[in-house]
Amino acid sequence: MAVLNQLEETPNQIEETPNQIEAVIDGSSKAKACHQCRQKRTDLFGSCVTQKKHGTCPLKFCTKCLKNRYGEDSEEVALKIDWVCPKCREECNCSNCRKKRGQKPTGILVHTAKNSGCSSVSEFLKTDGSEKYFYKKKAKTESVVVASPLELDQENAVEDKPVSIKRSKKTKPEELKDINNGCSNENAAVEKSSPKKIKISDSVHEKTAAKDVKENNKAGKIRRTKPALKRQEEDQVEVKLPQGNSSITVAGIDLPPEDVGNVFQFLEFCSAFGEALELRKGQAECVIRELFSGRSRTRQQYSTLTQMILRLLTVLLESRGETSVDLSATDATWFTELGECLSTSEVKLEDFPPEIFEKGISHYENLNSSKKLKLLNFLCDEMLGMSLIKSCIDKQNLESVTRKKEAKEKINAAKEKEKQLKQKLQDELAKAVTEKNGIPLTITERDAIVSPINAEAKEVHSEMKKAMEMLPKKSQGSDNTVRTSPVEVDDNGLIFWRFKSYNDGQNILLQDLGSRSEVSPQGKWFSFSSEQTPEVEKYISNIRMKRRRAKTIISS
């Protein structure tokens, strides 16, 4: 597929193509067909001088066929004024001409000819014999056998030989199609030489043939179900998930297995709303590092964790209408305010009864890292309903819509430019041929026209790829721009995630809900290396494929 045509395809189908412009030329409406390969091309050469009934011979050959099949140079052929085409010389080795002469098609013979030291297929056939090499089609695994008419002394004998059936009114087109068994024209040419063909015209023989055809139709039904059987076999092939690593590292800290989910919940919140909350870059990672590196007993006025709680709590209280909120890390008031927020919330944390917050800041200092992290995530959840966070979500959604609109405009502009380039190419080629009075262009002349347009096409292709990257993913709508959704959910309780806070979303994490316990209520978590990522993606693709097929079966 050419670059010029690629611009009309979907984003996933845009790829670099080494010979972009040539494919466009081959598909143009003005192209004529090569007599040898029967492909529409514009790089055709040869003006045969042989006189026919309605003028000179109109046959032309493409560059490759002239070179490989007949050993002739296209530019030399274009300059000859007395050139006679291979067909008029009775040397044409195309499949149609060989069939007319009672010979079999050669198929792709150029490699054999070159390996034997010949410059072309024509020279090879003259040297080694024209009948020795011919195309052999692979035999069908199931053949149709129709009983031939029986002689009086052969009542119990059936001769298993090919039989052609004379079509009658009772014979259905489908039956004739099955009897033919999908033979190509090449096979038809081979069958012409078969001396034993029997025509059945008698009604008794027609009934016998119809019965055999009916049985063959049943076999045909079996053959037609082979793609479905193939899909079933593919479904039965188990795509194994590679063994993940239970050790997950964030900010240089090996996370405890029971806290992995809570850690990523906090980090993803800060990643989405850090700008609105005026958080410093890397501040969330510093909090995790303090929690799980053994420095959680840092003095409150120097604690990054305490500063984060104070920031979230202040914004939360101000959004509820409280004025002159002045919380300090050295004052225990913030811990009491936190307890009041928890008591009025619809979310109830069993680990934090109201009397805990009456005991003062000393009780907070005695909490382990997991419980401090739970309090942190509680504040994050409470803030999701705030007007500040909602306006942040609306802002990001608006930016996403704007980017999408801008990307579509660039894509449409690239498509329009592609159409102009295609038309420009056709016009300039036609103009150049007209200026030469209809003589085909040489390769050098053609390249001089194609090269600059090809360069422009590459620029358009590059612009298209950049515009495609601006488009949001199909699974990402305008209302979940800041929401972290799983990559895939398996029926066995396996959830695959990509977090922005974990290697910039390059690696996949696995959450196994089937392994939930009192120690790990969110299940076990596993990470995969960069080398294992393709295997994981293959496993996910297999899950989606099975789900689509299941839906197709249900709907049908």
XYZ file of C-alpha atoms in Angstrom:
556
model
C 0.000 0.000 0.000
C 1.437 3.313 -0.991
C 2.027 6.262 1.264
C -0.465 8.287 -0.729
C -3.115 5.649 -0.184
C -2.114 5.004 3.388
C -3.322 8.417 4.471
C -6.901 7.279 3.971
C -6.443 4.281 6.268
C -6.861 3.928 10.048
C -4.013 4.947 12.428
C -2.968 1.356 13.117
C -2.509 0.735 9.368
C -0.097 3.586 8.664
C 3.377 2.172 7.986
C 6.471 3.153 6.070
C 6.614 1.675 2.535
C 9.866 1.608 0.565
C 8.278 1.989 -2.883
C 5.386 4.304 -2.099
C 4.857 6.052 -5.407
C 5.273 2.996 -7.656
C 2.258 1.262 -6.124
C 0.150 4.350 -6.760
C 1.198 4.365 -10.376
C 0.263 0.691 -10.760
C -3.214 1.398 -9.372
C -3.944 4.461 -11.495
C -6.941 4.430 -13.810
C -4.831 5.337 -16.868
C -2.513 2.333 -16.534
C -2.527 -0.461 -19.159
C -1.894 -4.154 -18.563
C 1.327 -5.999 -19.308
C 0.684 -8.902 -21.711
C 2.923 -11.246 -19.687
C 1.939 -10.672 -16.030
C -1.428 -9.020 -16.821
C -0.811 -6.366 -14.137
C -1.878 -2.772 -14.798
C 1.220 -0.599 -14.997
C 2.442 2.585 -16.636
C 6.047 1.436 -17.097
C 5.149 -0.520 -20.258
C 7.442 -0.658 -23.267
C 7.471 -1.925 -26.817
C 5.875 -0.757 -30.054
C 5.472 -3.892 -32.125
C 5.556 -3.239 -35.895
C 3.628 -6.385 -36.844
C 0.510 -5.490 -38.847
C -2.793 -6.903 -37.629
C -6.354 -6.633 -38.983
C -7.038 -3.354 -37.156
C -3.565 -1.845 -37.209
C -0.243 -2.702 -35.570
C 0.068 -5.154 -32.680
C -0.948 -3.329 -29.452
C 0.802 -5.639 -26.982
C 3.217 -4.136 -24.456
C 5.383 -5.600 -21.703
C 6.557 -4.213 -18.370
C 10.221 -3.741 -17.487
C 10.515 -6.790 -15.241
C 8.814 -9.200 -17.641
C 10.967 -8.064 -20.556
C 14.097 -8.596 -18.473
C 13.238 -11.798 -16.612
C 11.157 -13.648 -19.202
C 12.889 -12.589 -22.446
C 16.241 -11.015 -21.475
C 15.471 -7.697 -23.191
C 16.266 -4.234 -21.818
C 13.211 -1.968 -21.683
C 15.073 1.198 -22.702
C 16.596 -0.519 -25.735
C 13.172 -1.852 -26.704
C 11.698 1.667 -26.461
C 14.321 3.013 -28.871
C 13.896 0.263 -31.520
C 11.775 1.197 -34.535
C 11.533 -2.366 -35.906
C 10.805 -4.267 -32.674
C 8.607 -7.364 -32.862
C 6.936 -8.561 -29.663
C 7.497 -12.123 -28.328
C 3.958 -13.175 -29.290
C 4.399 -12.161 -32.904
C 7.779 -13.941 -32.879
C 5.890 -17.012 -31.584
C 8.166 -17.049 -28.532
C 5.716 -15.772 -25.913
C 5.842 -17.930 -22.788
C 2.901 -16.399 -20.903
C 0.314 -18.861 -19.622
C -2.379 -17.903 -22.155
C -0.136 -18.204 -25.209
C 1.324 -21.532 -24.047
C -2.184 -22.918 -23.521
C -3.191 -21.858 -27.051
C -0.170 -23.745 -28.370
C -1.202 -26.832 -26.374
C 1.565 -26.365 -23.801
C 1.360 -26.099 -20.035
C 2.038 -22.865 -18.124
C 5.556 -22.592 -16.728
C 4.730 -20.757 -13.506
C 7.509 -18.773 -11.802
C 10.596 -20.091 -13.575
C 12.932 -17.105 -13.466
C 14.877 -18.321 -10.404
C 15.467 -21.732 -11.953
C 16.592 -20.080 -15.189
C 19.024 -17.732 -13.436
C 20.458 -20.564 -11.320
C 21.128 -22.589 -14.461
C 23.142 -19.718 -15.973
C 20.536 -18.480 -18.443
C 19.716 -14.797 -18.720
C 15.966 -15.307 -19.081
C 13.167 -17.860 -19.000
C 12.927 -17.800 -22.804
C 16.601 -18.796 -23.183
C 16.197 -21.456 -20.500
C 13.190 -23.037 -22.262
C 15.046 -23.080 -25.601
C 18.090 -24.697 -23.984
C 16.485 -27.186 -21.636
C 13.235 -27.984 -23.417
C 9.910 -26.244 -23.473
C 7.894 -29.238 -22.219
C 10.154 -30.250 -19.353
C 9.173 -27.492 -16.930
C 5.590 -26.550 -16.209
C 3.444 -25.383 -13.306
C 2.047 -28.144 -11.119
C -0.894 -27.273 -8.923
C -1.092 -28.972 -5.551
C -3.494 -31.895 -5.592
C -6.723 -31.593 -3.640
C -6.896 -33.720 -0.503
C -10.435 -34.794 -1.311
C -11.411 -35.655 -4.879
C -14.860 -36.276 -6.329
C -15.393 -39.676 -7.883
C -18.504 -40.339 -9.966
C -19.315 -43.817 -11.162
C -19.013 -44.371 -14.899
C -21.725 -46.243 -16.856
C -21.524 -49.986 -16.235
C -21.297 -52.563 -18.916
C -23.416 -55.715 -18.818
C -20.609 -57.861 -17.464
C -19.537 -55.269 -14.867
C -22.598 -54.845 -12.711
C -20.607 -54.845 -9.459
C -17.625 -52.889 -10.748
C -17.142 -49.170 -10.270
C -14.412 -47.408 -12.198
C -12.995 -44.561 -10.110
C -12.129 -42.153 -12.872
C -12.949 -38.482 -13.421
C -16.308 -38.048 -15.146
C -17.709 -34.874 -16.697
C -21.469 -34.513 -16.383
C -23.622 -33.046 -19.115
C -25.765 -30.400 -17.503
C -29.469 -31.144 -17.505
C -32.445 -29.288 -16.099
C -32.331 -31.462 -12.986
C -28.729 -30.707 -12.209
C -28.293 -27.842 -9.756
C -25.588 -25.199 -10.263
C -24.294 -25.927 -6.759
C -23.861 -29.609 -7.656
C -21.937 -28.752 -10.794
C -19.754 -26.411 -8.765
C -18.942 -29.167 -6.299
C -18.206 -31.619 -9.123
C -15.787 -29.122 -10.639
C -14.225 -28.931 -7.175
C -12.898 -25.432 -7.663
C -10.443 -26.304 -10.434
C -8.573 -23.345 -11.886
C -8.050 -22.628 -15.542
C -4.612 -24.186 -15.360
C -6.049 -27.465 -14.158
C -8.696 -27.232 -16.859
C -5.895 -27.110 -19.416
C -4.385 -30.256 -18.005
C -7.743 -32.039 -17.983
C -8.215 -31.405 -21.714
C -5.563 -33.998 -22.420
C -7.401 -36.656 -20.391
C -8.646 -39.283 -22.913
C -11.195 -40.912 -20.625
C -14.133 -38.575 -20.253
C -17.634 -39.963 -20.222
C -20.776 -37.920 -20.802
C -23.838 -38.989 -18.870
C -27.099 -38.077 -20.514
C -29.284 -41.000 -19.526
C -31.660 -40.310 -16.639
C -30.464 -43.412 -14.747
C -26.914 -42.238 -14.953
C -27.977 -38.739 -13.903
C -29.584 -40.165 -10.792
C -26.422 -42.111 -10.000
C -24.321 -38.986 -10.479
C -26.752 -36.874 -8.459
C -26.493 -39.332 -5.575
C -22.720 -39.170 -5.631
C -22.866 -35.400 -5.912
C -25.172 -35.279 -2.907
C -22.654 -37.242 -0.877
C -19.968 -34.929 -2.139
C -22.042 -31.952 -0.981
C -21.961 -33.376 2.512
C -18.206 -33.576 2.258
C -18.281 -30.014 0.987
C -20.147 -28.929 4.099
C -17.449 -30.502 6.184
C -14.830 -28.628 4.195
C -16.726 -25.373 4.596
C -16.642 -25.753 8.364
C -12.888 -26.091 8.403
C -12.324 -22.371 9.194
C -14.601 -22.749 12.201
C -12.731 -25.881 13.253
C -9.505 -23.978 12.816
C -10.797 -21.219 15.113
C -11.790 -23.841 17.670
C -8.290 -25.278 17.523
C -6.860 -21.778 18.008
C -9.142 -21.278 21.001
C -7.911 -24.545 22.460
C -4.289 -23.439 22.121
C -3.436 -22.113 25.538
C -1.542 -18.837 25.605
C 0.404 -18.925 28.822
C 0.969 -15.873 30.969
C 4.637 -15.463 31.933
C 5.584 -15.741 35.573
C 5.448 -12.306 37.183
C 7.668 -10.911 39.896
C 6.002 -10.316 43.277
C 8.594 -7.642 44.102
C 7.429 -4.201 42.937
C 9.696 -1.176 43.291
C 8.530 2.449 43.306
C 10.764 5.462 44.003
C 13.592 3.063 44.857
C 11.519 1.336 47.554
C 10.406 -2.315 47.495
C 6.715 -2.047 48.352
C 5.115 -4.415 50.896
C 2.746 -6.760 48.960
C -0.271 -5.750 51.073
C 0.217 -2.016 50.335
C 0.857 -2.067 46.578
C -2.731 -1.188 45.629
C -2.988 1.691 48.127
C 0.354 3.103 47.000
C -0.709 3.278 43.337
C -4.088 4.732 44.322
C -2.310 7.628 46.021
C 0.273 8.104 43.260
C -2.332 8.113 40.484
C -4.386 10.719 42.384
C -1.357 12.984 42.693
C -0.461 12.417 39.032
C -3.945 13.520 37.917
C -4.550 16.450 40.297
C -1.079 17.463 41.457
C -1.139 20.653 39.382
C -4.519 21.737 40.795
C -3.331 21.052 44.353
C -0.035 22.875 43.681
C 2.050 19.857 44.635
C 5.759 19.920 43.916
C 7.179 17.547 41.330
C 8.244 14.315 43.037
C 6.477 15.216 46.288
C 4.201 12.151 46.141
C 7.202 9.829 45.646
C 8.919 11.466 48.661
C 5.864 10.618 50.777
C 6.036 6.930 49.726
C 9.772 6.882 50.348
C 9.281 8.262 53.850
C 6.479 5.811 54.646
C 8.327 2.613 53.700
C 12.012 3.443 54.168
C 11.930 3.410 57.978
C 11.812 7.211 58.288
C 8.106 7.432 59.169
C 8.992 8.622 62.676
C 10.503 11.864 61.377
C 9.542 14.902 63.431
C 6.180 16.240 62.309
C 7.469 19.675 61.278
C 9.969 18.000 58.903
C 7.744 15.150 57.732
C 6.811 15.151 54.016
C 3.888 12.884 54.872
C 2.507 15.305 57.451
C 2.904 18.229 55.051
C 0.912 16.291 52.425
C -1.899 15.540 54.915
C -2.013 19.200 55.976
C -2.234 20.352 52.355
C -5.091 17.986 51.506
C -6.943 18.679 54.760
C -6.693 22.461 54.321
C -8.086 22.388 50.794
C -10.870 20.025 51.922
C -11.942 22.251 54.847
C -11.861 25.404 52.719
C -14.062 23.740 50.092
C -16.629 23.037 52.843
C -16.876 26.728 53.687
C -14.560 26.982 56.664
C -12.577 30.197 56.778
C -9.203 31.046 58.284
C -8.019 27.472 58.290
C -4.549 27.529 59.817
C -3.166 24.055 60.488
C 0.364 23.493 61.756
C 2.478 20.362 61.920
C 3.499 21.204 65.497
C -0.112 21.565 66.629
C -2.302 18.492 67.283
C -5.370 20.344 65.954
C -4.927 18.897 62.465
C -5.264 15.338 63.813
C -8.541 16.284 65.568
C -9.857 17.912 62.384
C -9.002 14.748 60.499
C -11.058 12.719 62.976
C -14.058 15.031 62.502
C -13.863 14.661 58.720
C -13.827 10.888 59.144
C -16.818 10.902 61.521
C -18.986 12.979 59.127
C -18.001 11.030 56.035
C -20.061 8.255 54.469
C -16.875 6.182 54.359
C -16.240 4.291 57.590
C -12.784 2.946 58.377
C -12.939 0.186 60.992
C -9.283 0.691 61.894
C -9.956 4.253 63.090
C -12.646 4.521 65.808
C -13.497 8.102 66.978
C -11.702 7.778 70.330
C -8.342 7.383 68.562
C -8.403 11.017 67.459
C -9.058 12.174 71.038
C -5.761 10.709 72.257
C -3.666 13.315 70.466
C -0.818 13.345 67.992
C 1.157 10.735 69.927
C -1.296 8.045 68.867
C -0.836 9.026 65.195
C 2.919 8.636 65.550
C 2.423 5.061 66.758
C 0.412 4.058 63.653
C 2.178 1.775 61.193
C 2.846 2.770 57.571
C -0.184 0.908 56.156
C -2.648 2.763 58.414
C -1.073 6.160 57.690
C -1.396 5.412 53.979
C -5.093 4.546 54.460
C -5.698 7.937 56.098
C -3.944 9.610 53.191
C -6.121 7.820 50.633
C -9.237 8.666 52.666
C -8.489 12.371 52.202
C -7.894 11.810 48.471
C -11.278 10.086 48.097
C -13.056 12.872 49.992
C -11.559 15.496 47.690
C -12.945 13.914 44.511
C -16.288 15.635 45.101
C -14.770 19.080 45.606
C -15.394 21.893 43.149
C -11.619 22.328 42.717
C -11.158 18.742 41.546
C -14.288 18.856 39.387
C -13.072 22.007 37.645
C -9.706 20.300 37.108
C -11.466 17.336 35.481
C -13.527 19.655 33.284
C -10.394 21.536 32.261
C -8.560 18.360 31.289
C -11.594 17.077 29.398
C -11.796 20.365 27.485
C -8.098 20.155 26.629
C -8.612 16.591 25.413
C -11.501 17.643 23.148
C -9.438 20.533 21.788
C -6.486 18.244 21.023
C -8.799 15.774 19.302
C -10.362 18.510 17.169
C -6.949 19.883 16.224
C -5.715 16.391 15.315
C -8.736 15.741 13.081
C -8.187 19.036 11.278
C -4.563 18.081 10.598
C -5.632 14.637 9.375
C -8.183 16.123 6.977
C -5.591 18.593 5.697
C -3.136 15.739 5.110
C -5.780 13.747 3.213
C -6.545 16.707 0.994
C -2.853 17.213 0.315
C -2.554 13.529 -0.512
C -5.288 13.829 -3.142
C -3.538 16.832 -4.660
C -0.217 14.964 -4.814
C -1.848 11.977 -6.479
C -3.478 14.158 -9.106
C -0.254 16.109 -9.597
C 1.633 12.865 -10.199
C -0.847 11.637 -12.813
C -0.947 15.030 -14.592
C 2.834 15.394 -14.792
C 3.323 11.836 -16.057
C 0.619 12.322 -18.688
C 2.118 15.670 -19.703
C 5.605 14.161 -20.063
C 4.305 11.310 -22.249
C 2.353 13.795 -24.402
C 5.458 15.916 -24.922
C 7.236 12.787 -26.238
C 4.390 12.095 -28.684
C 3.161 9.058 -26.761
C 6.556 7.356 -26.353
C 6.816 5.806 -22.865
C 9.135 7.501 -20.390
C 12.487 6.001 -19.572
C 13.247 5.041 -15.984
C 15.458 8.116 -15.555
C 12.765 10.468 -16.859
C 10.124 8.833 -14.726
C 12.258 9.034 -11.579
C 12.877 12.724 -12.205
C 9.109 13.308 -11.940
C 8.388 10.848 -9.175
C 11.237 11.682 -6.758
C 10.164 15.207 -5.691
C 6.546 14.108 -5.314
C 7.712 11.114 -3.300
C 9.584 13.470 -0.949
C 6.420 15.531 -0.454
C 4.472 12.331 0.211
C 6.886 11.375 2.986
C 6.354 14.756 4.640
C 2.586 14.269 4.478
C 3.005 10.801 5.986
C 5.066 12.230 8.843
C 2.444 14.911 9.515
C -0.249 12.247 9.543
C 1.583 10.128 12.132
C 2.044 13.116 14.424
C -1.662 13.973 14.146
C -2.610 10.372 14.932
C -0.529 10.473 18.107
C -2.595 13.437 19.285
C -5.818 11.439 19.137
C -6.964 9.809 22.418
C -7.173 6.054 22.569
C -10.468 4.423 21.605
C -11.030 3.239 25.172
C -10.529 6.749 26.557
C -13.611 8.938 26.383
C -14.017 12.573 27.305
C -15.379 11.733 30.750
C -12.541 9.491 31.889
C -9.532 11.553 30.801
C -8.083 11.543 34.332
C -9.454 8.183 35.383
C -7.163 5.165 35.480
C -8.915 2.207 33.878
C -7.549 -1.345 33.699
C -6.068 -2.545 30.450
C -8.015 -5.801 30.642
C -9.989 -7.872 33.161
C -9.812 -11.659 32.929
C -12.675 -13.963 33.871
C -10.352 -15.632 36.366
C -9.980 -12.513 38.501
C -6.831 -11.194 36.818
C -6.687 -7.427 36.253
C -3.969 -5.848 34.102
C -2.943 -2.225 34.758
C -0.737 0.469 33.260
C -0.028 3.281 35.752
C 1.503 6.608 34.787
C 3.289 6.552 38.130
C 4.997 3.236 37.307
C 7.689 3.543 34.624
C 5.517 6.089 32.766
C 3.006 3.364 31.889
C 5.537 1.345 29.878
C 5.241 -1.816 31.981
C 2.139 -3.833 32.828
C 1.154 -4.769 36.391
C -1.051 -7.713 37.303
C -3.555 -7.730 40.171
C -4.763 -11.203 41.119
C -8.088 -10.812 42.902
C -8.349 -14.590 43.256
C -5.584 -14.507 45.860
C -7.346 -12.056 48.213
C -6.922 -12.658 51.912
C -7.126 -10.804 55.211
C -3.484 -9.830 54.847
C -3.909 -8.713 51.189
C -7.558 -7.661 50.715
C -6.762 -6.295 47.243
C -5.098 -9.530 46.146
C -1.518 -10.115 45.115
C 0.344 -7.873 42.686
C 2.955 -8.899 40.121
C 5.246 -6.956 37.815
C 6.698 -7.948 34.432
C 9.981 -7.027 32.822
C 10.266 -5.243 29.482
C 11.191 -8.555 27.842
C 8.006 -10.185 29.190
C 5.708 -7.343 28.061
C 5.138 -8.750 24.501
C 4.087 -12.106 26.003
C 1.678 -10.370 28.386
C 0.195 -8.335 25.529
C -0.251 -11.541 23.524
C -2.118 -13.085 26.478
C -4.370 -10.003 26.695
C -5.046 -10.132 22.937
C -6.037 -13.781 23.263
C -8.527 -12.890 26.033
C -10.130 -10.206 23.858
C -10.288 -12.497 20.824
C -12.103 -15.210 22.798
C -14.538 -12.656 24.199
C -15.355 -11.311 20.720
C -15.965 -14.802 19.367
C -18.181 -15.663 22.315
C -20.290 -12.543 21.627
C -20.522 -13.484 17.933
C -21.766 -16.970 18.777
C -24.362 -15.603 21.220
C -25.647 -12.984 18.757
C -25.921 -15.545 15.960
